[in-house]
Tab-separated table of C-alpha atoms in Angstrom:
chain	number	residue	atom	x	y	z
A	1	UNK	CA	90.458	74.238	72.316
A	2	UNK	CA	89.735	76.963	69.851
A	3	UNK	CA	87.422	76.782	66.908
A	4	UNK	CA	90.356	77.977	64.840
A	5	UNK	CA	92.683	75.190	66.300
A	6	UNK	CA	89.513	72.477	65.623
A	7	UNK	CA	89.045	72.875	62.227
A	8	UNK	CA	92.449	73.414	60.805
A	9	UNK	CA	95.891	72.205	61.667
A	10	UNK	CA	99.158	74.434	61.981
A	11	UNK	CA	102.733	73.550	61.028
A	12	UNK	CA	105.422	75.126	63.239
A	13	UNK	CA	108.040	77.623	61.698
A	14	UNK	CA	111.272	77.304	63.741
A	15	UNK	CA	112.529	80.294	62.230
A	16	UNK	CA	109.543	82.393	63.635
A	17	UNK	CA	108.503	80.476	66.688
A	18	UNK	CA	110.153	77.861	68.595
A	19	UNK	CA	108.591	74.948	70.210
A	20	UNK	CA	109.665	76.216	74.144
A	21	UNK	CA	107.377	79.206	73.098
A	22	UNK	CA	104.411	77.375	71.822
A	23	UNK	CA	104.261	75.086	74.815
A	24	UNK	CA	104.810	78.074	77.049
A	25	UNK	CA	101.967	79.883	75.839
A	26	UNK	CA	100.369	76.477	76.174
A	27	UNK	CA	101.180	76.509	80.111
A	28	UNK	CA	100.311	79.856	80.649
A	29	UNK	CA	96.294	79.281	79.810
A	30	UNK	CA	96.419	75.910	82.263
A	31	UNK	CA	97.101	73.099	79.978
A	32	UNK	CA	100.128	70.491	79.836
A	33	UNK	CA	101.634	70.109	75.967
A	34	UNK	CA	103.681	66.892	75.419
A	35	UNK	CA	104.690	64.911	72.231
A	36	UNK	CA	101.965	62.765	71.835
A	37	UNK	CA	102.804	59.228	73.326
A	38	UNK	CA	99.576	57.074	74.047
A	39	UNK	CA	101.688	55.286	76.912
A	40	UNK	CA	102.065	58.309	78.502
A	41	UNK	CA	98.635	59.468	77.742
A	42	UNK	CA	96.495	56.761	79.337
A	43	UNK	CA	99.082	57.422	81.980
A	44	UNK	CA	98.050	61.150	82.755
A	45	UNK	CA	94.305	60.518	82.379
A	46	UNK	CA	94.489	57.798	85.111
A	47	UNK	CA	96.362	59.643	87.458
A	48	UNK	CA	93.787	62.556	86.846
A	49	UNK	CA	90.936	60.190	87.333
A	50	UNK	CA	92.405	58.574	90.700
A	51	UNK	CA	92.859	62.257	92.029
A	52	UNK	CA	89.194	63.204	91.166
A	53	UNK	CA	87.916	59.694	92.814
A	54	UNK	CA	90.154	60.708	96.094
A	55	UNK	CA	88.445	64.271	95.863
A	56	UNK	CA	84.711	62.731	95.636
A	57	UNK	CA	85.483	60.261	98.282
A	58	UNK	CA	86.372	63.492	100.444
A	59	UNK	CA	83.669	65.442	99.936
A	60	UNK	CA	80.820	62.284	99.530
A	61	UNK	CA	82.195	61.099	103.441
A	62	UNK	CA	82.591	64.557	105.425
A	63	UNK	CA	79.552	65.547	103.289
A	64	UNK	CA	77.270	63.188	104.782
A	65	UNK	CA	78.197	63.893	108.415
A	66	UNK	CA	78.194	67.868	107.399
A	67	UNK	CA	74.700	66.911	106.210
A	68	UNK	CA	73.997	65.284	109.329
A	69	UNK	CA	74.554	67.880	111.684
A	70	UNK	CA	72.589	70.407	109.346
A	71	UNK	CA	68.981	68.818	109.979
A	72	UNK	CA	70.180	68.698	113.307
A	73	UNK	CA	69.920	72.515	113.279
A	74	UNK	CA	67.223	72.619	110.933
A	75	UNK	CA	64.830	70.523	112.991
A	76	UNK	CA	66.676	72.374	116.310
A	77	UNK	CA	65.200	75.516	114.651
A	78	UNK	CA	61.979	74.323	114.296
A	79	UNK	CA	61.765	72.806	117.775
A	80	UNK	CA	64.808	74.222	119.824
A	81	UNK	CA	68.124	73.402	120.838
A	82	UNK	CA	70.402	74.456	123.149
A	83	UNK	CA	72.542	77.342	122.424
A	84	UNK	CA	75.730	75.170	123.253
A	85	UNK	CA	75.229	72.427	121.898
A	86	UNK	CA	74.126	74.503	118.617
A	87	UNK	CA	76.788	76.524	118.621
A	88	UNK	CA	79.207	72.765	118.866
A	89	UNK	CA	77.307	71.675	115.542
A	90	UNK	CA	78.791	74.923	113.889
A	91	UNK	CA	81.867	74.497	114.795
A	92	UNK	CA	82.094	70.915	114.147
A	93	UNK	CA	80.589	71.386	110.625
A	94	UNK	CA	83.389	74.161	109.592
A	95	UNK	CA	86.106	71.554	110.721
A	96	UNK	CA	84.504	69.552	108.512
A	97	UNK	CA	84.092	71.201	105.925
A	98	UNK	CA	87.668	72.771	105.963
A	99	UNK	CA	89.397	69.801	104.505
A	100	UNK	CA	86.424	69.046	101.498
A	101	UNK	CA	87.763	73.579	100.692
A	102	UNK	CA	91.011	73.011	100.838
A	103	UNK	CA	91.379	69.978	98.646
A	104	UNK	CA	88.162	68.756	96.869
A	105	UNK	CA	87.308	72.576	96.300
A	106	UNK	CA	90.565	73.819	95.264
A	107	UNK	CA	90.246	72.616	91.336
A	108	UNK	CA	87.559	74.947	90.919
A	109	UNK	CA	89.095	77.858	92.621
A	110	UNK	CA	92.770	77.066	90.486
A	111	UNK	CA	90.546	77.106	87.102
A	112	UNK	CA	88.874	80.422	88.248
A	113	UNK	CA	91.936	81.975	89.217
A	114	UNK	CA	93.422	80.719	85.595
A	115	UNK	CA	90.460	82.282	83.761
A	116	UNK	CA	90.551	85.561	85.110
A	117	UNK	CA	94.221	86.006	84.503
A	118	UNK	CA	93.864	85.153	81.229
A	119	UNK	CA	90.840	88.002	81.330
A	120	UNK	CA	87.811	85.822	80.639
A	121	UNK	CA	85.087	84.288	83.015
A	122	UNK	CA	84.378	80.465	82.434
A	123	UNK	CA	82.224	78.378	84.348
A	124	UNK	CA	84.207	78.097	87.311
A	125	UNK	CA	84.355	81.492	88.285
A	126	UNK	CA	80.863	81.534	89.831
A	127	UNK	CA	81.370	77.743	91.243
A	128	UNK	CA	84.230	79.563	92.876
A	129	UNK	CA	82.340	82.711	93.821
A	130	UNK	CA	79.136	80.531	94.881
A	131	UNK	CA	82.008	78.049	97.430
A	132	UNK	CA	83.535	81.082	98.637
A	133	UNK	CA	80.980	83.271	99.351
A	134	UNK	CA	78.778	80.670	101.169
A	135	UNK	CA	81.782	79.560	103.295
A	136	UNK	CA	82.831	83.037	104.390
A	137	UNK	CA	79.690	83.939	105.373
A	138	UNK	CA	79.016	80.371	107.182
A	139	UNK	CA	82.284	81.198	108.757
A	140	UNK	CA	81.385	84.771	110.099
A	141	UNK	CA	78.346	83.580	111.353
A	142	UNK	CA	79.433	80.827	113.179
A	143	UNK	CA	82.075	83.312	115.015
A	144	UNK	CA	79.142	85.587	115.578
A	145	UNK	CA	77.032	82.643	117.037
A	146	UNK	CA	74.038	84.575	115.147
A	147	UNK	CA	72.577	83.912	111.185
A	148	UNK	CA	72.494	80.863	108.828
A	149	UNK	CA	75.067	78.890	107.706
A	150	UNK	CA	75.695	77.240	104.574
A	151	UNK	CA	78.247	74.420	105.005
A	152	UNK	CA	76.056	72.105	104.190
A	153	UNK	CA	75.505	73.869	100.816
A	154	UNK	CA	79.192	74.244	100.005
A	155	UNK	CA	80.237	70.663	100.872
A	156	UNK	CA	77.403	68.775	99.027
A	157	UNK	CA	77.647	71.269	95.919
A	158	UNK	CA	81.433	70.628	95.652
A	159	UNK	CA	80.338	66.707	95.666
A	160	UNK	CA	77.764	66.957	92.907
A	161	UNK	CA	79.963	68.925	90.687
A	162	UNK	CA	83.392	66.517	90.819
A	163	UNK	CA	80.787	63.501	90.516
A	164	UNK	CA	79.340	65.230	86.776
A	165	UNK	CA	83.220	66.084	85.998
A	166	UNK	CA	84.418	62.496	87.092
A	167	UNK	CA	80.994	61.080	84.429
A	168	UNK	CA	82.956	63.563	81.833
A	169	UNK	CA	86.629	62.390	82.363
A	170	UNK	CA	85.245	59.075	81.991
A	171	UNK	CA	83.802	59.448	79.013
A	172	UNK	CA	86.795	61.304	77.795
A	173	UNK	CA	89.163	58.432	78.841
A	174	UNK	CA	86.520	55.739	77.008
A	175	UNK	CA	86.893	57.692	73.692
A	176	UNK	CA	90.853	57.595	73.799
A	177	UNK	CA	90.935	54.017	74.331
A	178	UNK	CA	88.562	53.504	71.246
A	179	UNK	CA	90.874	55.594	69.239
A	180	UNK	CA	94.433	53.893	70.378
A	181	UNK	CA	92.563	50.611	69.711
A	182	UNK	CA	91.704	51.769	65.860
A	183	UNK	CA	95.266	52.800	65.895
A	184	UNK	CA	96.827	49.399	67.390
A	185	UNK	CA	95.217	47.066	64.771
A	186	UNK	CA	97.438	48.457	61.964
A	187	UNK	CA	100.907	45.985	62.732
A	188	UNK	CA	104.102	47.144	62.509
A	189	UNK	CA	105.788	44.899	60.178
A	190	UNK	CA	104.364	42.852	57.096
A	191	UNK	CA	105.497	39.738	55.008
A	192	UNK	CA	105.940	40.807	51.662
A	193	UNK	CA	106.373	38.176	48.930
A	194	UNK	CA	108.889	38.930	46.272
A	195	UNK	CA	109.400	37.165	43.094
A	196	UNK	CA	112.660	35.528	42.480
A	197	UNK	CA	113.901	32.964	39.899
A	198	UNK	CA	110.332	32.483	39.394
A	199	UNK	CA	109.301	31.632	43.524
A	200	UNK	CA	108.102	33.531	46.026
A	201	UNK	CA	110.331	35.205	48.543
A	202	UNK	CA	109.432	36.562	52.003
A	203	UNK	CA	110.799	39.896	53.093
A	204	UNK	CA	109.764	41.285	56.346
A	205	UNK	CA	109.007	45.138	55.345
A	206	UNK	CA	107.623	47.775	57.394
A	207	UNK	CA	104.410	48.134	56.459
A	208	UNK	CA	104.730	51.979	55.879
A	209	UNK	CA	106.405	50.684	53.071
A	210	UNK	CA	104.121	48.551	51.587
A	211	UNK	CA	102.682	50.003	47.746
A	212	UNK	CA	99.883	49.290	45.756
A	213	UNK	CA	100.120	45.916	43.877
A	214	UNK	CA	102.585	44.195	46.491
A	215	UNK	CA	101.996	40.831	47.325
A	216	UNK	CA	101.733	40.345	51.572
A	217	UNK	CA	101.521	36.792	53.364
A	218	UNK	CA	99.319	36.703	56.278
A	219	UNK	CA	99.324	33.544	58.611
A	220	UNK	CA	96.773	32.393	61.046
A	221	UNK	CA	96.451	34.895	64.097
A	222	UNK	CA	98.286	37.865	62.236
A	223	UNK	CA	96.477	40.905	61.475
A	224	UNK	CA	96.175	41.832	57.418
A	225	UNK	CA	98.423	44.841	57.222
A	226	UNK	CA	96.655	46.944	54.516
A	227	UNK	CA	93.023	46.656	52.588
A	228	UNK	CA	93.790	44.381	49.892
A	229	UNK	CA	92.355	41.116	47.664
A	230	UNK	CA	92.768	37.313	48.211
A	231	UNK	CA	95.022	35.920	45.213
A	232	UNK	CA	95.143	32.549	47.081
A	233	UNK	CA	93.744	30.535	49.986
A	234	UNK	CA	90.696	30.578	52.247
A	235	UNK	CA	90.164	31.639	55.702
A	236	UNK	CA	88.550	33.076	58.255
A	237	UNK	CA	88.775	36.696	58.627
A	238	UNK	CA	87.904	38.386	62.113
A	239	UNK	CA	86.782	42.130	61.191
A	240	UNK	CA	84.801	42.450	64.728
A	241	UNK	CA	86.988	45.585	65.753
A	242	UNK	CA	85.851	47.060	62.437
A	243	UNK	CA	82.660	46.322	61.401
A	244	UNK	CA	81.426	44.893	64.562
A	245	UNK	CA	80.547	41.315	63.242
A	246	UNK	CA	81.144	39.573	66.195
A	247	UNK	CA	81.912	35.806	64.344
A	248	UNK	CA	84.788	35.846	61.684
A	249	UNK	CA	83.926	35.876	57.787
A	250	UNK	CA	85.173	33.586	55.452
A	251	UNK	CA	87.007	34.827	53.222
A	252	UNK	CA	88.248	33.316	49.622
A	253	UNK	CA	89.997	33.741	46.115
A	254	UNK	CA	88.752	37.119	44.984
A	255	UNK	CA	86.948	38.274	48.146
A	256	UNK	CA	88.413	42.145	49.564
A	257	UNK	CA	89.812	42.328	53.208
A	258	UNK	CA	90.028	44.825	55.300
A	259	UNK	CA	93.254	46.523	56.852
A	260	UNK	CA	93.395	45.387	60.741
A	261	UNK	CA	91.002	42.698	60.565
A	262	UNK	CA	92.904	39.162	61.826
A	263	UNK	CA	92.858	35.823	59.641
A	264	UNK	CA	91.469	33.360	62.575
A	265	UNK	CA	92.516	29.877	60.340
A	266	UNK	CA	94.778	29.575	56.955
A	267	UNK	CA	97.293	31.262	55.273
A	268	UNK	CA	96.117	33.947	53.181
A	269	UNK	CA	98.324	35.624	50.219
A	270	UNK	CA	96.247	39.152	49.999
A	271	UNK	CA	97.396	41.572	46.839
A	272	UNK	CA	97.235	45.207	48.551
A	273	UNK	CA	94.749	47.426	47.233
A	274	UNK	CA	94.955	50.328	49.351
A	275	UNK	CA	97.428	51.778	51.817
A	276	UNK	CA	98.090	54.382	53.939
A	277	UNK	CA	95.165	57.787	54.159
A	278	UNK	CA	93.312	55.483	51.476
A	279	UNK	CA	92.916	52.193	53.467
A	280	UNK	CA	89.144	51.791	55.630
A	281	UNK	CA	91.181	51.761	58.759
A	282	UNK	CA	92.243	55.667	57.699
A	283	UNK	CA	88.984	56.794	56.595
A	284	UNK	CA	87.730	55.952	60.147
A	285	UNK	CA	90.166	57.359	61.815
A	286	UNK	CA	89.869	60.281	60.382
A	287	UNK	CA	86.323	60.125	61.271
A	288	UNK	CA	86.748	59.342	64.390
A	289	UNK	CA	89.690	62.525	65.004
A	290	UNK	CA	86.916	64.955	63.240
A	291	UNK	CA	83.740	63.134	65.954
A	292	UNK	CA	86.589	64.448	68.539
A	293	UNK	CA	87.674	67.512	67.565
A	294	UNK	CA	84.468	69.680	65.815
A	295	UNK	CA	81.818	70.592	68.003
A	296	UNK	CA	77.768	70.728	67.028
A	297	UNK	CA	76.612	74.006	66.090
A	298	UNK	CA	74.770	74.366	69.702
A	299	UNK	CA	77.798	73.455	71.467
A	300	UNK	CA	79.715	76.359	69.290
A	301	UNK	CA	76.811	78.555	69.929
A	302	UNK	CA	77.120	77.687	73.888
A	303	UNK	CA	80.702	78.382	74.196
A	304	UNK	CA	80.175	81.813	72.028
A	305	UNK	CA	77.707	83.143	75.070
A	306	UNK	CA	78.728	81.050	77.604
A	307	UNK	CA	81.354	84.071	79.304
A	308	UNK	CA	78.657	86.763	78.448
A	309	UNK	CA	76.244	84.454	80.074
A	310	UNK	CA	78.287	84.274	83.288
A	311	UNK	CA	79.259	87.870	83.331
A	312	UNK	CA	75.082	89.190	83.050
A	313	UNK	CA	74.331	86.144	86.037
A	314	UNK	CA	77.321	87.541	88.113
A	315	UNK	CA	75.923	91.184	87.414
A	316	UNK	CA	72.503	90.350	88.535
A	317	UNK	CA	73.324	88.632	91.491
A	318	UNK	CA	75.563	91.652	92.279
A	319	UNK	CA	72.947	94.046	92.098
A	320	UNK	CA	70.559	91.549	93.682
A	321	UNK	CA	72.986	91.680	97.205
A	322	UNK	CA	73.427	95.615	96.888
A	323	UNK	CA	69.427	95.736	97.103
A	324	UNK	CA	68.919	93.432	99.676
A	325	UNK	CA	71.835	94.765	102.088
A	326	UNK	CA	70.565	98.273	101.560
A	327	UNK	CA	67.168	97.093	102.942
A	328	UNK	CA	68.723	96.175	106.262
């Protein structure tokens, strides 16, 4: 997500740009653009958090018997070992490790490969570099039967960083749930009392359609459709989803009520007050979109160096292995 794109929202000219193009160009930096449907949301984000579980269960179980064999040859170092039976240990640990490369690995190396295309250098292009490079050397060596190997390092490292990603989806995943929640309590359809031949008359309406100075019935158990005032009963009123009060407030003639809250005992006739962008239910939603979508100033500030960041470590490094190879 772009600053741009986080602080102001575009409207789509067909006659310039059509949709097929926007998603497209969507695609083409490695995310998936759909009409938003919160069914279908939850959905995606589920699937996406049962793959990364199956990924961490990979890695976490031939990790630990990669680990295994690699104090094996530590303390086999330190005190000997057989040159066969050394030399099985290697091999066994890169047929371990294969299978945590090719599929708990391959995330990072897809991203990487996605960044560069798109001619910038995120985070995962020295994961990718720092998996790779340890692999193919663990690999050569273990041909070679001479040097250190690193699988080990490459399947416990893959581990740690889908278990941090997996804490982030998860948070991710919490946060859409709170905001389809906010966006549930709102019902669809209200009672709206009309006045004729001097009696009230009820009129299902959406409540899109409801207007300031309309007269709504609410029963027990339904939720109050709009922020409003009590012309006539006493009730009840469950606001926990709100305000967070866990027991319901009673409510009476002349007391305001809050869009989305739930009467809990008697009818309630509530004059509205305030509806649509103006009601409390709005105002934290909105809130709640801007919490999600602008960043702090040191998380702006991060993502400003973050590629130059990568790009001086990668040089470094570089220059690092030229020295050391040229000493032998």
């Amino acid at each position: 997500e772009s600053s741009a794109a986080s602080d102001v929202y575009k409207r789509q000219d067909p006659d310039k740009i059509n949709l097929s193009e926007i998603l497209e160009s969507i695609s083409r930096i490695g995310y998936l653009a759909h009409p938003y449907d919160p069914d279908r949301q939850q959905r995606i984000i589920e699937k996406e958090r049962k793959q990364q579980l199956r990924r961490i269960g990979l890695a976490g179980v031939l990790g630990m018997q990669v680990m295994i064999l690699a104090v094996a040859l530590y303390t086999g170092d330190w005190w000997g070992m057989d040159q066969a039976i050394q030399g099985f240990f290697r091999w066994t640990s890169l047929l371990l490790t294969l299978p945590v490369l090719a599929f708990a690995s391959r995330v990072f190396f897809i991203s990487a490969w996605r960044d560069l295309k798109n001619r910038r250098v995120g985070m995962d292009v020295p994961v990718s570099l720092g998996i790779g490079i340890a692999f193919t050397a663990s690999v050569a060596h273990t041909i070679s039967g001479h040097g250190e190997i690193y699988f080990d390092s490459v399947v416990m490292f893959t581990f740690f960083l889908l278990t941090a990603r997996y804490f982030e989806m998860t948070a991710r995943k919490r946060s859409t749930e709170a905001t389809e929640a906010l966006v549930s309590l709102q019902p669809a359809v209200a009672a709206k009392l009309v006045r004729v031949d001097g009696r009230d008359e009820e009129h299902a309406v959406p409540v899109a359609e409801l207007e300031q100075g309309d007269r709504v019935l609410v029963r027990p158990g339904d939720t109050i459709p709009a922020d409003g005032v009590i012309e006539s009963g006493a009730s009840g009123v469950d606001e926990s989803l709100i305000t967070g009060e866990s027991m319901p407030v009673t409510k009476s003639d002349g007391d305001d009520v809050i869009g989305g809250s739930i009467n809990t005992e008697s009818p309630l006739i509530i004059g509205i007050t305030h509806v649509g962008a103006d009601t409390v239910l709005a105002a934290i939603q909105r809130l709640l979109d801007k919490a999600q979508s602008e960043k702090p100033a040191i998380a702006r500030l991060a993502d400003r160096i973050a590629s130059k960041f990568v790009i001086v470590i990668l040089t470094i490094a570089s220059l690092v292995a030229v020295f050391w190879l040229s000493q032998g």
